[in-house]
mmCIF file with all atom_site columns, C-alpha atoms in Angstrom:
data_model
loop_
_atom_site.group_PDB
_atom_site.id
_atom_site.type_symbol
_atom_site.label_atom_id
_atom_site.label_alt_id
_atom_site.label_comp_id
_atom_site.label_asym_id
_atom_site.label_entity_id
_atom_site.label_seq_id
_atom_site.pdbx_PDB_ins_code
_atom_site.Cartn_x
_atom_site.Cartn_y
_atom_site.Cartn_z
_atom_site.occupancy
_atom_site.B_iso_or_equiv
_atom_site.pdbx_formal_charge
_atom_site.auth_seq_id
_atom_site.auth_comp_id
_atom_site.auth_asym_id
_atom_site.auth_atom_id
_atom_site.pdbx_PDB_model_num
ATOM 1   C CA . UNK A 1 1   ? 123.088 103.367 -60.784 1.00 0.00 ? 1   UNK A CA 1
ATOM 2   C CA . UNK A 1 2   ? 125.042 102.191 -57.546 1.00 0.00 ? 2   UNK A CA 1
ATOM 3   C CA . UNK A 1 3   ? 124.320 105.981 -56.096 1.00 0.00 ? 3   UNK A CA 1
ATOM 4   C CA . UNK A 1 4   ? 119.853 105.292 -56.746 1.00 0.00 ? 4   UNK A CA 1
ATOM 5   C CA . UNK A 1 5   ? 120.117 101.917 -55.426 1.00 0.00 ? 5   UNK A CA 1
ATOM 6   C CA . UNK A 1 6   ? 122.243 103.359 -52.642 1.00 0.00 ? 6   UNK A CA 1
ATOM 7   C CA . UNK A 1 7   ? 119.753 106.091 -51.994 1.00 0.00 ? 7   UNK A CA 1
ATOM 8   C CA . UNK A 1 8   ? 116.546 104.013 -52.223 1.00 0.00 ? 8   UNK A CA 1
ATOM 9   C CA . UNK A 1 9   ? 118.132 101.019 -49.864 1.00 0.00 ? 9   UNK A CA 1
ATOM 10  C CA . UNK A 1 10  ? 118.443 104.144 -47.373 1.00 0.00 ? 10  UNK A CA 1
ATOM 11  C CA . UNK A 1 11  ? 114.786 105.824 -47.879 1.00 0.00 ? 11  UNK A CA 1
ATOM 12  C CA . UNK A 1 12  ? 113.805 102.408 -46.572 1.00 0.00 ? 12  UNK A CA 1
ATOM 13  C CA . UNK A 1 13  ? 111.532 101.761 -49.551 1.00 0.00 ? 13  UNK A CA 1
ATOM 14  C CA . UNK A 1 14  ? 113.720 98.050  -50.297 1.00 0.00 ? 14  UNK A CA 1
ATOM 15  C CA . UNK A 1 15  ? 113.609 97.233  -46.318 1.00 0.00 ? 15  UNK A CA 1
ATOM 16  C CA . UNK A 1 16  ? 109.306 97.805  -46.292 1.00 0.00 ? 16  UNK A CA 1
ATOM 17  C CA . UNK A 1 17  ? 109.182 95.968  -49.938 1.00 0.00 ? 17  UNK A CA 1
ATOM 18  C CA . UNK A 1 18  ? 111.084 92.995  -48.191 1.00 0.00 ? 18  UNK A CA 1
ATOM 19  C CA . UNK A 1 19  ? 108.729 93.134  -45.204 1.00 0.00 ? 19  UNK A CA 1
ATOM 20  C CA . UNK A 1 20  ? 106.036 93.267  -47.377 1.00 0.00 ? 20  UNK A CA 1
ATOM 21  C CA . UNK A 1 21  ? 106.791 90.289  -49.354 1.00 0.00 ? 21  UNK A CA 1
ATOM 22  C CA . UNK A 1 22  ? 107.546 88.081  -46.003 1.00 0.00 ? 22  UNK A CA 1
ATOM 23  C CA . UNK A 1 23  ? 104.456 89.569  -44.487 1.00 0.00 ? 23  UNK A CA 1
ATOM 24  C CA . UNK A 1 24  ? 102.487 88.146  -47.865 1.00 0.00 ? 24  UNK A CA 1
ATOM 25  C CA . UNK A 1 25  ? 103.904 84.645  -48.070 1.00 0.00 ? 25  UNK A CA 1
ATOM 26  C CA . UNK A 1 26  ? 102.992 84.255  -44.270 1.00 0.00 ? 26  UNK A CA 1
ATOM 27  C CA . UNK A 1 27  ? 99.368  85.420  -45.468 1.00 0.00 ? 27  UNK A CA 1
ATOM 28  C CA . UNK A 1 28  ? 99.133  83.400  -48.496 1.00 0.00 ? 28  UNK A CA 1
ATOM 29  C CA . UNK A 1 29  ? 100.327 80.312  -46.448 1.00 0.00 ? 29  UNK A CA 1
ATOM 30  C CA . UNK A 1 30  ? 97.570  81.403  -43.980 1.00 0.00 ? 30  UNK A CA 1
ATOM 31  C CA . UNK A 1 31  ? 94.606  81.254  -46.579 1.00 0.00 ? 31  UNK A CA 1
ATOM 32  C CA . UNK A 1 32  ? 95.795  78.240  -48.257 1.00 0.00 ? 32  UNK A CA 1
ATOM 33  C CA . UNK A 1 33  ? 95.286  76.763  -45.093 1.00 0.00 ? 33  UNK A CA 1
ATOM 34  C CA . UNK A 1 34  ? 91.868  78.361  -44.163 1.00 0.00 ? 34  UNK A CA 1
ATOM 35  C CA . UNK A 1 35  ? 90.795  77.064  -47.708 1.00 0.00 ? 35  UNK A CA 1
ATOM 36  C CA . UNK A 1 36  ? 92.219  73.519  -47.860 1.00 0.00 ? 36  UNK A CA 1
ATOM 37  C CA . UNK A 1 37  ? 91.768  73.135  -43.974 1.00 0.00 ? 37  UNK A CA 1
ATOM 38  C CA . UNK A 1 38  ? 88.474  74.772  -43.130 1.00 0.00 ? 38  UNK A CA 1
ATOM 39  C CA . UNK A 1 39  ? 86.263  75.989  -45.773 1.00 0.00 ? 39  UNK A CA 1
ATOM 40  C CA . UNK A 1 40  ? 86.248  73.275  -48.331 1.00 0.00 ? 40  UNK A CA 1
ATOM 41  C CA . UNK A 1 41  ? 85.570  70.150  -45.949 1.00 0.00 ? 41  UNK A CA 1
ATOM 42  C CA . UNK A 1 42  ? 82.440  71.149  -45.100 1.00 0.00 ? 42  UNK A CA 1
ATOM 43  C CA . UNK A 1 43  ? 81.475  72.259  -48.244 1.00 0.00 ? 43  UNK A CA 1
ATOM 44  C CA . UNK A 1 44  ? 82.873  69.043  -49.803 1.00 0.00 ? 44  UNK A CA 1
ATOM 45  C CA . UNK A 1 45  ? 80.528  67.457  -47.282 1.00 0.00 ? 45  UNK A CA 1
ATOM 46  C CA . UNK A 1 46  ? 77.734  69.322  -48.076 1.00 0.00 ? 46  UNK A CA 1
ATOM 47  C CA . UNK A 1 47  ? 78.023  68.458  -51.859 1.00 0.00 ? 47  UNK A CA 1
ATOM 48  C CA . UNK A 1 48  ? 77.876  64.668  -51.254 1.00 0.00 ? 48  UNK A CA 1
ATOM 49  C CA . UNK A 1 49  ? 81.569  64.193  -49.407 1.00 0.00 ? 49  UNK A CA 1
ATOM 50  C CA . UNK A 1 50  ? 83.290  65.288  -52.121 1.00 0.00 ? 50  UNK A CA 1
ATOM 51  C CA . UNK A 1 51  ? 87.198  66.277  -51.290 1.00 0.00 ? 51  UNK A CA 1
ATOM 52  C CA . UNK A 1 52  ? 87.986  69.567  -53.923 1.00 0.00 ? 52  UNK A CA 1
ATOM 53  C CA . UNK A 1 53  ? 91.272  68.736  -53.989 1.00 0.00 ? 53  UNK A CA 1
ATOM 54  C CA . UNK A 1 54  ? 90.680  65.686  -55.268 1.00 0.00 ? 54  UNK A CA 1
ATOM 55  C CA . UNK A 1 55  ? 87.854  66.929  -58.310 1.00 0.00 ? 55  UNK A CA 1
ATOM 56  C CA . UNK A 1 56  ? 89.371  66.129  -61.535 1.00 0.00 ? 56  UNK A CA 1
ATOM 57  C CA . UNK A 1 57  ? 88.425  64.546  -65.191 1.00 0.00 ? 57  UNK A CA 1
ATOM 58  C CA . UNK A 1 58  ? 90.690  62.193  -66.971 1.00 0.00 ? 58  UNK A CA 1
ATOM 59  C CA . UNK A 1 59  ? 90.710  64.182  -70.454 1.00 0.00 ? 59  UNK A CA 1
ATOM 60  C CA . UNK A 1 60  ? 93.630  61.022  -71.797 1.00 0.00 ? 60  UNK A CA 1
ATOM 61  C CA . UNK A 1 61  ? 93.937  58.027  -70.336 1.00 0.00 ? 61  UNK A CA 1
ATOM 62  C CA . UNK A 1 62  ? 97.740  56.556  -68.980 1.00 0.00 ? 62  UNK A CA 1
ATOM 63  C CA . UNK A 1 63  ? 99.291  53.454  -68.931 1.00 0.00 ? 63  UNK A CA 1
ATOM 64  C CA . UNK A 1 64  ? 97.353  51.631  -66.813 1.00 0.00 ? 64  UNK A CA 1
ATOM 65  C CA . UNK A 1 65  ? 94.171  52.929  -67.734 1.00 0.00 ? 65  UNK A CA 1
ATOM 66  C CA . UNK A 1 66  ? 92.339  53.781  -64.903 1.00 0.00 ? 66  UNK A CA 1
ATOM 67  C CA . UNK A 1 67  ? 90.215  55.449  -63.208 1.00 0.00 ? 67  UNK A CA 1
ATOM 68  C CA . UNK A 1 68  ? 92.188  56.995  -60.974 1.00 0.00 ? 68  UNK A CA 1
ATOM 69  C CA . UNK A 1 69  ? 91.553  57.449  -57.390 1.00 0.00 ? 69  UNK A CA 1
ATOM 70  C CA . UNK A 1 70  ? 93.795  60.602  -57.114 1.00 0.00 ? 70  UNK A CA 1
ATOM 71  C CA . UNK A 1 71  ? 94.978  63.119  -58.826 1.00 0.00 ? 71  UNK A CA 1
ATOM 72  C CA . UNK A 1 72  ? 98.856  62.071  -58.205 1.00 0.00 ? 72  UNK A CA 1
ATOM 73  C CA . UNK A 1 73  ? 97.443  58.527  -59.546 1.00 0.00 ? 73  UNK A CA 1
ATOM 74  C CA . UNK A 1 74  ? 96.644  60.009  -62.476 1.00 0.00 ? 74  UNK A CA 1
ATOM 75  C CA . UNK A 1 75  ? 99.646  61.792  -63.430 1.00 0.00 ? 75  UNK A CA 1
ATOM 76  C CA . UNK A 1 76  ? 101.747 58.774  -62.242 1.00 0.00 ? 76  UNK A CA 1
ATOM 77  C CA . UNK A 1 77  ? 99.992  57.159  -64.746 1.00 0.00 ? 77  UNK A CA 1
ATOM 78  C CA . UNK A 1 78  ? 100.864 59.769  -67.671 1.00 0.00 ? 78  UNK A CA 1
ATOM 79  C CA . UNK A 1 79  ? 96.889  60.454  -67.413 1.00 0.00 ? 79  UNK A CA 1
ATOM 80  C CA . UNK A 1 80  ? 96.184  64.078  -68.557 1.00 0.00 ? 80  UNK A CA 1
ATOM 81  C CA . UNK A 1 81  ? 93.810  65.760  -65.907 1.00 0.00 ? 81  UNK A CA 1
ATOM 82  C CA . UNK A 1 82  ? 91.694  68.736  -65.856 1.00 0.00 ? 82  UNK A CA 1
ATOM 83  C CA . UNK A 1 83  ? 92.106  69.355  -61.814 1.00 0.00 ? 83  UNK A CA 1
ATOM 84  C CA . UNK A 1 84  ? 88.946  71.003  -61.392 1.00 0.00 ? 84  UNK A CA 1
ATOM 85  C CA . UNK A 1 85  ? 88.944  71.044  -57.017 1.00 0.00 ? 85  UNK A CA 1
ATOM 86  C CA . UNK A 1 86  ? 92.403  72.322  -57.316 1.00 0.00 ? 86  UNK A CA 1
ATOM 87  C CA . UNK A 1 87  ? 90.877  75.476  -59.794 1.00 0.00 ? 87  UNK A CA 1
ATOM 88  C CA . UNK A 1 88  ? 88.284  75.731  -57.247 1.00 0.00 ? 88  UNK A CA 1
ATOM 89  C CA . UNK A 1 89  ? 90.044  76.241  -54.222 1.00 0.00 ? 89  UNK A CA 1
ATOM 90  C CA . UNK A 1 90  ? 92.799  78.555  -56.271 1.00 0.00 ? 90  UNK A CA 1
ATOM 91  C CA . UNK A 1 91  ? 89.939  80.884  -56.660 1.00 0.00 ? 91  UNK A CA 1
ATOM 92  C CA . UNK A 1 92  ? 88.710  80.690  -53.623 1.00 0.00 ? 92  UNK A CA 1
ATOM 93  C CA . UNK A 1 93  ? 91.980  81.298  -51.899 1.00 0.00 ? 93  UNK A CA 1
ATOM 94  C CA . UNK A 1 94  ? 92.600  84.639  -54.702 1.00 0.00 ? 94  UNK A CA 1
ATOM 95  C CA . UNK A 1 95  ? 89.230  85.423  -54.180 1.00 0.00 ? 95  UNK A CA 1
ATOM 96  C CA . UNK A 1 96  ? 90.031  85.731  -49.995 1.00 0.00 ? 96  UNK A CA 1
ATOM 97  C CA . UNK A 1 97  ? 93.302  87.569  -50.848 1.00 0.00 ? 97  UNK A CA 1
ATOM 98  C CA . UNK A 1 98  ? 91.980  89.957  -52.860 1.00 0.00 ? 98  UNK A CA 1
ATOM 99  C CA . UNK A 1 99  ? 89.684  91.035  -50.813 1.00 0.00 ? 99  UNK A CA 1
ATOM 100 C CA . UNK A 1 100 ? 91.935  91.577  -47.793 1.00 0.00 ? 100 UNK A CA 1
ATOM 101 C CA . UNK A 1 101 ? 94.257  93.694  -50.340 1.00 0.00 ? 101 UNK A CA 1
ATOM 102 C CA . UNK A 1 102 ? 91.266  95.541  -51.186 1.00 0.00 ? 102 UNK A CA 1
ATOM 103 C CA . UNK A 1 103 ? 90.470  96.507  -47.448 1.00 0.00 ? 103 UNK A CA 1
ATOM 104 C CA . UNK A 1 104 ? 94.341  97.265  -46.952 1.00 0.00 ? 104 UNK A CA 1
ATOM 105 C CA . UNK A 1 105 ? 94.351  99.999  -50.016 1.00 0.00 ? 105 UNK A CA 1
ATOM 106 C CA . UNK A 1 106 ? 90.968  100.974 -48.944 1.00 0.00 ? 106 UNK A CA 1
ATOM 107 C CA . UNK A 1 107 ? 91.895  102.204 -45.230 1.00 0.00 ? 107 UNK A CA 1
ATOM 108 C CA . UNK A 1 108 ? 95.355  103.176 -46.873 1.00 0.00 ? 108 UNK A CA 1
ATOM 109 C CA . UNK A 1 109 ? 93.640  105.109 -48.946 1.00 0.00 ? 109 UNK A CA 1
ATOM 110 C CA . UNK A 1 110 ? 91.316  106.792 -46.430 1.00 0.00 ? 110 UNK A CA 1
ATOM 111 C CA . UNK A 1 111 ? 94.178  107.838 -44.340 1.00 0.00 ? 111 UNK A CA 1
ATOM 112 C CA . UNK A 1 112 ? 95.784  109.685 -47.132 1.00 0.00 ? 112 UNK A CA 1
ATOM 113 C CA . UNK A 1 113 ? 92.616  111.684 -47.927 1.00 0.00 ? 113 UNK A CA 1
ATOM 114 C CA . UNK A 1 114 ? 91.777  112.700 -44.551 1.00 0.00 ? 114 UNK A CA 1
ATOM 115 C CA . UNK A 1 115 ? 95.851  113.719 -44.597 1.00 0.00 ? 115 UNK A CA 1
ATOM 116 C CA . UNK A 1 116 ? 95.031  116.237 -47.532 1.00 0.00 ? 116 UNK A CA 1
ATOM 117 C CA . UNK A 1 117 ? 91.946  117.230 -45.885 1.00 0.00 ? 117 UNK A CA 1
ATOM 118 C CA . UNK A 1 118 ? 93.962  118.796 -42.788 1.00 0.00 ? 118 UNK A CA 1
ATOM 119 C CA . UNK A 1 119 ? 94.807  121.795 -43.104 1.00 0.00 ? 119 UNK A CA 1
ATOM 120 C CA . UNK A 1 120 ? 98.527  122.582 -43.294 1.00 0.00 ? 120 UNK A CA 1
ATOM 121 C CA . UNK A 1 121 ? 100.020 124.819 -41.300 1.00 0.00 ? 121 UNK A CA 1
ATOM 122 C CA . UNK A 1 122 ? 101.169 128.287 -41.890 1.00 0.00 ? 122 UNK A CA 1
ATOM 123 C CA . UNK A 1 123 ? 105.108 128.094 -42.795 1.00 0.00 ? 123 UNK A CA 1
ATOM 124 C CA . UNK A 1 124 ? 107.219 129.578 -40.528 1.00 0.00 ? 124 UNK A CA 1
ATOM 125 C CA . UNK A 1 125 ? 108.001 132.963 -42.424 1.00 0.00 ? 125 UNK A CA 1
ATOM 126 C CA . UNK A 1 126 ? 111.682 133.502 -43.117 1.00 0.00 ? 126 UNK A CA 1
ATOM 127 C CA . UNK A 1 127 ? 114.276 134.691 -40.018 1.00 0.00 ? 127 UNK A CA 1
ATOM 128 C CA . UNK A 1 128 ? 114.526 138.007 -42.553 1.00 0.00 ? 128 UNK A CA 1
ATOM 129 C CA . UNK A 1 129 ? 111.063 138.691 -41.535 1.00 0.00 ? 129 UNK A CA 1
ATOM 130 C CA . UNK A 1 130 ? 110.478 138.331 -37.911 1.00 0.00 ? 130 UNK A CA 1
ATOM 131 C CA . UNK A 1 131 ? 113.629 140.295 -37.554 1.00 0.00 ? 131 UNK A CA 1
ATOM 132 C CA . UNK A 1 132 ? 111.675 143.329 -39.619 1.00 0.00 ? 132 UNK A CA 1
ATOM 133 C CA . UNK A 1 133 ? 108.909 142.902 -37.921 1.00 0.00 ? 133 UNK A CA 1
ATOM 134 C CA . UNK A 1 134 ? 110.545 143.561 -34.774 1.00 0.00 ? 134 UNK A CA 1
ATOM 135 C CA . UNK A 1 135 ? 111.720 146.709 -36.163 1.00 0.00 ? 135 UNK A CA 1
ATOM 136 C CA . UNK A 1 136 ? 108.833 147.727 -37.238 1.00 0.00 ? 136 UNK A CA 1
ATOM 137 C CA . UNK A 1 137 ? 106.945 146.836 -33.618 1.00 0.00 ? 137 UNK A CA 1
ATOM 138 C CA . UNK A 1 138 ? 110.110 148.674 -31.920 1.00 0.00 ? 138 UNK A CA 1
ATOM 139 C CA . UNK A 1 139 ? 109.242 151.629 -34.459 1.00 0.00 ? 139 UNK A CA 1
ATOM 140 C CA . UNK A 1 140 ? 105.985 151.960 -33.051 1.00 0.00 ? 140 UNK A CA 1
ATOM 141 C CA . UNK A 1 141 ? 106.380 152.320 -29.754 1.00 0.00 ? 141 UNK A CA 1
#
């Protein structure tokens, strides 16, 4: 086992995985911004200046009962919330993320096809065989 971790530390597969994963976080930390930051305000706005993060129903009441001007309020409370605005702008952000993956496998994808559609070329015959056919050229003159 310490020999295939060995070997697939080396191929470089872990070090691109890692890179990956940083690469990610830094992306999802990008949209969550571009969600919570940009998008949602104005449509918030739009929708009567409404703040998503903020969109919730009290489904129990705490001690005090409320209502509840936030969502930390609520569960300070011991309220039981269905966060609705934080649903919302979960999908929205998965929704963003999934569509940059699906551009990354897309173009990854189209690079491997046109790949396969060059043509590969010849293999160098063996050292066996340009010796005999040096022979055989030598022969005929």
């Amino acid at each position: 086992m310490l020999k295939e971790f060995k070997e697939f530390a080396i191929k470089g597969n872990m070090l691109d995985m890692a890179v990956g994963i940083v690469i990610g976080a830094a992306f999802s930390a990008i949209v969550s911004s571009m969600v919570d930051d940009i998008i949602m305000p104005p449509i918030g706005l739009i929708l009567g200046n409404v703040d998503f993060s903020e969109l919730f129903l009290v489904l129990k009441q705490g001690m005090p009962e409320g209502p509840y001007p936030t969502v930390d309020a609520a569960k300070a409370a011991g309220a039981v919330t269905w966060n609705l605005g934080l649903f919302v702008n979960a999908m929205v952000k998965f929704t963003i993320v999934a569509f940059a993956l699906f551009i990354v496998v897309k173009g990854v994808n189209r690079l491997r096809r046109e790949e396969k559609a060059k043509p590969a070329e010849p293999a160098k015959p063996p050292r066996q065989e340009l010796l005999l056919e040096e022979i055989r050229d030598l022969l005929k003159k």
